[in-house]
Coordinates of C-alpha atoms and ligand atoms in Angstrom, one line a residue:
M27 CA -152.3 14.9 -21.7
Q28 CA -152.9 18.6 -22.2
I29 CA -151.8 20.9 -19.5
V30 CA -153.1 24.3 -21.0
D31 CA -156.9 24.8 -21.1
F32 CA -158.7 27.2 -23.5
E33 CA -162.3 28.4 -23.6
Q34 CA -163.8 31.3 -25.5
K35 CA -166.3 33.4 -23.8
G36 CA -167.5 36.0 -26.4
R37 CA -164.4 38.0 -27.3
V38 CA -162.4 36.9 -24.4
A39 CA -160.2 33.9 -24.4
V40 CA -159.8 32.2 -21.0
V41 CA -156.6 30.2 -20.6
T42 CA -156.0 28.3 -17.7
L43 CA -152.7 26.7 -16.6
N44 CA -153.8 23.3 -15.2
R45 CA -151.1 21.3 -13.7
P46 CA -152.1 21.8 -10.0
E47 CA -150.4 19.0 -8.6
A48 CA -147.2 20.6 -9.5
L49 CA -148.5 24.0 -8.6
N50 CA -148.7 24.8 -12.5
A51 CA -144.8 24.6 -12.7
L52 CA -143.9 25.9 -16.2
N53 CA -142.5 22.8 -17.8
Y54 CA -141.5 22.5 -21.7
Q55 CA -144.9 21.4 -22.5
T56 CA -146.7 24.0 -20.9
M57 CA -144.6 26.7 -22.7
T58 CA -145.2 24.8 -26.0
E59 CA -148.7 24.6 -25.8
L60 CA -149.3 28.1 -24.3
S61 CA -147.1 29.6 -26.9
A62 CA -149.0 27.9 -29.7
L63 CA -152.3 29.0 -28.1
I64 CA -151.4 32.6 -27.9
V65 CA -150.5 32.6 -31.6
Q66 CA -153.7 31.2 -32.6
I67 CA -155.6 33.7 -30.3
D68 CA -153.5 36.6 -31.9
R69 CA -154.7 35.6 -35.4
N70 CA -158.4 34.9 -34.4
P71 CA -160.3 37.9 -35.3
E72 CA -163.3 36.6 -32.9
I73 CA -161.2 37.1 -29.9
A74 CA -160.0 40.5 -28.6
V75 CA -158.7 39.7 -25.1
T76 CA -157.1 36.9 -23.0
V77 CA -157.3 36.2 -19.5
I78 CA -155.0 33.7 -18.1
T79 CA -155.0 31.9 -14.7
G80 CA -153.9 28.9 -12.9
A81 CA -156.1 26.1 -11.6
G82 CA -155.6 25.2 -7.9
R83 CA -153.5 27.1 -5.3
A84 CA -151.1 28.6 -7.8
F85 CA -150.8 30.9 -10.9
A86 CA -147.4 29.3 -11.4
A87 CA -144.7 28.5 -9.0
G88 CA -142.1 29.0 -11.5
A89 CA -140.3 27.2 -14.2
D90 CA -140.3 23.3 -13.5
I91 CA -137.1 23.0 -11.3
K92 CA -137.2 19.0 -11.6
E93 CA -137.3 19.4 -15.3
M94 CA -134.6 22.0 -15.8
A95 CA -132.2 20.6 -13.0
G96 CA -130.5 18.2 -15.4
R97 CA -130.2 20.5 -18.2
D98 CA -126.6 21.7 -19.5
V99 CA -125.5 24.9 -21.3
A100 CA -125.4 23.5 -24.7
D101 CA -129.0 22.1 -24.6
M102 CA -130.5 25.3 -23.1
Y103 CA -128.7 27.5 -25.4
L104 CA -128.8 25.5 -28.8
N105 CA -132.4 24.2 -28.4
D106 CA -133.3 27.9 -27.5
Y107 CA -135.1 26.6 -24.4
F108 CA -137.1 29.6 -23.7
A109 CA -137.9 30.8 -27.1
G110 CA -141.6 30.0 -26.6
W111 CA -141.7 32.7 -24.0
D112 CA -140.9 35.3 -26.4
A113 CA -143.8 34.1 -28.8
F114 CA -146.0 34.5 -25.5
A115 CA -144.7 37.9 -25.0
A116 CA -145.3 39.0 -28.4
C117 CA -149.1 38.8 -28.6
R118 CA -150.5 41.8 -29.8
K119 CA -153.7 41.7 -28.3
P120 CA -154.1 42.5 -24.3
V121 CA -153.4 39.7 -21.8
I122 CA -154.7 39.9 -18.4
A123 CA -153.2 37.7 -15.7
A124 CA -155.7 36.7 -13.2
V125 CA -153.2 35.6 -10.5
N126 CA -155.0 33.2 -8.1
G127 CA -152.0 32.2 -5.8
F128 CA -148.2 31.7 -6.2
A129 CA -146.6 33.7 -9.0
L130 CA -143.1 32.7 -8.2
G131 CA -140.0 33.0 -10.3
G132 CA -141.1 32.2 -14.0
G133 CA -144.7 32.5 -12.8
C134 CA -144.1 36.0 -11.8
E135 CA -142.3 36.6 -15.0
L136 CA -145.1 35.3 -16.9
A137 CA -147.6 37.5 -15.1
M138 CA -145.3 40.4 -16.0
M139 CA -145.4 39.5 -19.7
C140 CA -149.2 40.2 -19.6
D141 CA -150.7 43.7 -19.8
L142 CA -152.8 43.8 -16.6
I143 CA -152.1 41.7 -13.4
I144 CA -155.1 41.3 -11.3
A145 CA -154.2 39.6 -8.2
S146 CA -156.3 37.7 -5.6
D147 CA -155.8 39.0 -2.2
K148 CA -154.3 35.4 -1.5
A149 CA -151.7 35.9 -4.4
K150 CA -148.0 35.7 -3.5
F151 CA -145.4 37.1 -5.7
G152 CA -141.4 36.4 -5.8
Q153 CA -138.3 35.9 -7.7
P154 CA -136.8 33.2 -5.6
E155 CA -134.5 31.9 -8.1
I156 CA -131.3 33.0 -6.0
K157 CA -132.3 30.2 -3.8
L158 CA -131.6 27.6 -6.6
G159 CA -128.3 29.2 -7.7
V160 CA -129.6 30.8 -10.3
T161 CA -131.6 34.3 -11.3
P162 CA -134.7 35.2 -13.2
G163 CA -134.4 34.0 -16.6
M164 CA -137.7 34.8 -18.2
G165 CA -137.5 38.5 -18.3
G166 CA -137.8 39.2 -14.7
S167 CA -134.8 41.2 -14.1
I168 CA -135.9 43.8 -16.7
R169 CA -139.6 43.6 -16.4
L170 CA -139.8 43.7 -12.6
T171 CA -137.3 46.7 -12.4
K172 CA -139.1 48.6 -15.1
A173 CA -142.5 47.8 -13.0
I174 CA -141.5 48.6 -9.6
G175 CA -138.1 50.2 -9.8
K176 CA -134.5 49.2 -8.5
A177 CA -135.1 49.5 -4.7
K178 CA -137.8 47.0 -4.6
A179 CA -136.5 44.7 -7.6
M180 CA -133.2 44.5 -6.0
D181 CA -135.0 43.4 -2.7
M182 CA -137.0 40.8 -4.3
V183 CA -134.3 39.4 -6.7
L184 CA -131.5 39.3 -4.0
T185 CA -133.4 38.2 -0.9
G186 CA -135.9 35.8 -2.9
R187 CA -138.6 37.0 -0.4
M188 CA -142.2 36.6 -1.4
I189 CA -144.5 39.6 -1.3
D190 CA -148.4 39.5 -0.8
A191 CA -150.8 41.1 -2.9
A192 CA -151.2 44.2 -0.7
E193 CA -147.4 44.9 -1.1
A194 CA -147.5 44.1 -4.8
D195 CA -150.4 46.6 -5.3
R196 CA -148.6 49.1 -3.2
I197 CA -145.5 48.9 -5.2
G198 CA -147.1 49.2 -8.7
L199 CA -146.6 45.4 -9.6
V200 CA -150.3 44.6 -10.1
S201 CA -153.1 46.6 -11.5
R202 CA -155.9 45.5 -9.2
V203 CA -156.5 43.4 -6.2
A204 CA -159.7 41.5 -5.8
P205 CA -161.2 39.4 -3.1
H206 CA -160.3 35.8 -3.7
D207 CA -163.5 34.5 -4.6
E208 CA -164.4 37.4 -6.9
L209 CA -160.9 37.2 -8.9
M210 CA -162.4 35.7 -12.2
T211 CA -165.4 38.1 -12.0
V212 CA -163.2 41.0 -11.7
A213 CA -160.7 39.8 -14.4
M214 CA -163.6 38.9 -16.8
E215 CA -165.2 42.3 -16.3
A216 CA -162.0 44.3 -17.3
A217 CA -161.5 41.9 -20.3
E218 CA -164.9 42.3 -21.3
T219 CA -164.6 46.3 -21.0
I220 CA -161.6 46.1 -23.1
A221 CA -163.0 43.5 -25.6
G222 CA -166.0 46.0 -26.2
Y223 CA -163.7 48.5 -27.9
G224 CA -162.5 48.3 -31.5
L225 CA -159.5 46.1 -32.2
P226 CA -157.6 48.7 -34.1
A227 CA -157.5 51.1 -31.0
I228 CA -157.1 48.1 -28.6
L229 CA -153.9 46.9 -30.5
A230 CA -152.6 50.6 -30.8
A231 CA -152.9 51.1 -27.1
K232 CA -151.2 48.0 -26.2
E233 CA -148.3 48.6 -28.5
M234 CA -147.7 52.2 -27.5
V235 CA -147.7 51.7 -23.9
G236 CA -145.3 48.8 -24.4
R237 CA -143.1 50.9 -26.5
A238 CA -143.0 53.6 -23.8
L239 CA -141.0 51.1 -21.7
E240 CA -138.4 51.0 -24.3
L241 CA -138.3 54.3 -26.1
P242 CA -136.9 57.8 -25.0
T243 CA -139.6 60.2 -24.5
T244 CA -139.3 62.2 -27.7
E245 CA -139.3 58.8 -29.8
G246 CA -142.3 57.6 -28.0
V247 CA -144.3 60.6 -28.3
R248 CA -143.6 60.4 -32.1
F249 CA -144.5 56.6 -32.1
E250 CA -147.7 57.4 -30.3
R251 CA -148.7 60.2 -32.9
R252 CA -148.1 58.1 -35.8
L253 CA -150.6 55.3 -34.3
F254 CA -153.0 57.8 -33.0
T255 CA -153.0 59.6 -36.5
A256 CA -153.3 56.1 -38.4
L257 CA -156.4 55.4 -36.4
F258 CA -158.3 58.2 -38.2
A259 CA -158.3 55.9 -41.1
T260 CA -160.5 53.5 -39.4
E261 CA -164.3 53.2 -39.3
D262 CA -164.3 52.7 -35.6
Q263 CA -162.7 56.3 -35.1
K264 CA -165.6 57.6 -37.1
E265 CA -168.2 55.4 -35.3
G266 CA -166.6 56.3 -31.7
M267 CA -166.8 60.1 -32.4
A268 CA -170.3 60.1 -34.1
A269 CA -171.7 58.2 -31.3
F270 CA -170.3 60.5 -28.8
A271 CA -171.9 63.4 -30.5
E272 CA -175.2 61.6 -31.1
K273 CA -175.3 60.5 -27.4
R274 CA -175.7 56.8 -28.2
P275 CA -173.4 53.7 -27.6
P276 CA -170.8 53.1 -30.3
Q277 CA -171.0 49.9 -32.5
F278 CA -167.3 49.1 -33.3
K279 CA -166.5 46.7 -36.2
D280 CA -162.8 46.2 -35.7
R281 CA -162.3 48.1 -39.0
Ligands
HXC328 C1 -141.5 21.9 -10.1 C2 -142.7 22.3 -8.2 C3 -142.5 23.8 -8.3 C4 -141.6 24.2 -9.4 C5 -143.8 23.5 -6.8 N1 -143.6 22.1 -7.1 N2 -142.9 24.4 -7.3 N3 -142.3 21.4 -9.0 N4 -140.8 23.1 -10.2 N5 -141.3 25.3 -9.5 C6 -144.1 21.0 -6.9 C7 -143.4 20.4 -5.4 O1 -142.4 19.7 -5.9 C8 -144.6 19.5 -5.2 O2 -144.7 18.2 -5.7 C9 -146.0 20.3 -5.3 O3 -145.6 21.1 -6.5 C10 -146.5 21.2 -4.3 O4 -145.6 21.8 -3.9 P1 -145.0 21.8 -2.2 O5 -143.7 22.4 -2.2 O6 -145.4 20.6 -1.6 O7 -146.1 23.0 -1.6 P2 -145.8 24.0 -0.5 O8 -145.2 23.4 0.6 O9 -147.1 24.6 0.0 O10 -144.8 25.2 -1.0 C11 -145.3 25.9 -2.2 C12 -144.2 26.8 -2.8 C13 -142.9 25.8 -2.9 C14 -143.5 27.9 -1.6 C15 -144.4 27.5 -3.9 O11 -143.4 24.7 -3.8 C16 -141.8 26.3 -3.8 O12 -141.0 27.0 -3.2 N6 -141.7 26.2 -5.1 C17 -140.7 26.4 -5.8 C18 -140.7 28.1 -6.0 C19 -139.5 28.4 -6.8 O13 -138.2 28.3 -6.5 N7 -139.7 29.0 -8.1 C20 -138.7 29.4 -9.2 C21 -138.2 28.4 -10.0 S1 -137.1 28.8 -11.0 P3 -144.7 16.9 -5.0 O14 -144.5 15.9 -6.2 O15 -143.5 16.8 -4.0 O16 -146.1 16.8 -4.5 C22 -137.6 29.9 -12.2 C23 -136.6 30.3 -13.3 C24 -137.6 31.1 -14.3 O17 -138.8 29.9 -12.2 C25 -136.6 31.6 -15.3 C26 -136.1 30.4 -16.3 C27 -137.5 29.7 -17.1

């Protein structure tokens, strides 16, 4: 049975982790389906933005502990057990995590692979892996520390405590918090706003902000300038600027 649901709404892909009986724990099948789907979305010229959420009371309560428990080092290493998550993180189009409930361990790490996190006011975030005798393993130690800084990341990773949406907002882990019942409306509005722009600028914006986390300032500024300059070769740049001068809405063509 399929775990990851997909629906296209205009230029927005809505992806739902649908294994609520296990709080959407991220098993191998989920990773495989999700990574294959995101590759298709990335290649699909009709789609500009993805919103990912969870069915039921969790976004995802982490990697599937029951599935993972019996694995050994050789199996995990030789079979590159987590490679699918790299494919997810490599998506060039914006992905919005609409975090509807628990985002724990790999679930929090999945949310952090996304570009915006919009949290329900009932959402809970945490990196509780230390309670299982392990640590974050899907990029959490680095993405969390870059997102919220050492003090808060150490607190979450070493104590394993959960934080609520208000704290996540205060410390900069999430982009926005929405009332629980309005979560998908708010996430879709953000997605549709982005999807209303031209894809060349959308991709460039995502890429340059992503690179900002990895590059020294001087290199980052140069990288930004190269992409910015390249956008002057697009019809969308001509259209966007002409529309402003003519006081009309732009008609972007993704060209
Ligand atoms: C497998 C899980 C699961 C998980 C929940 N379930 N989380 N199954 N892996 N990560 C299952 C439960 O076993 C249970 O199944 C059902 O979902 C409902 O969960 P309950 O525990 O009964 O619900 P509740 O009492 O409300 O507690 C919710 C919870 C708790 C606080 C979120 O489920 C919990 O602590 N889950 C584990 C969170 C965690 O440690 N995540 C990190 C995983 S390690 P049954 O069949 O009993 O009804 C990780 C590493 C990532 O993510 C890096 C490497 C990939």
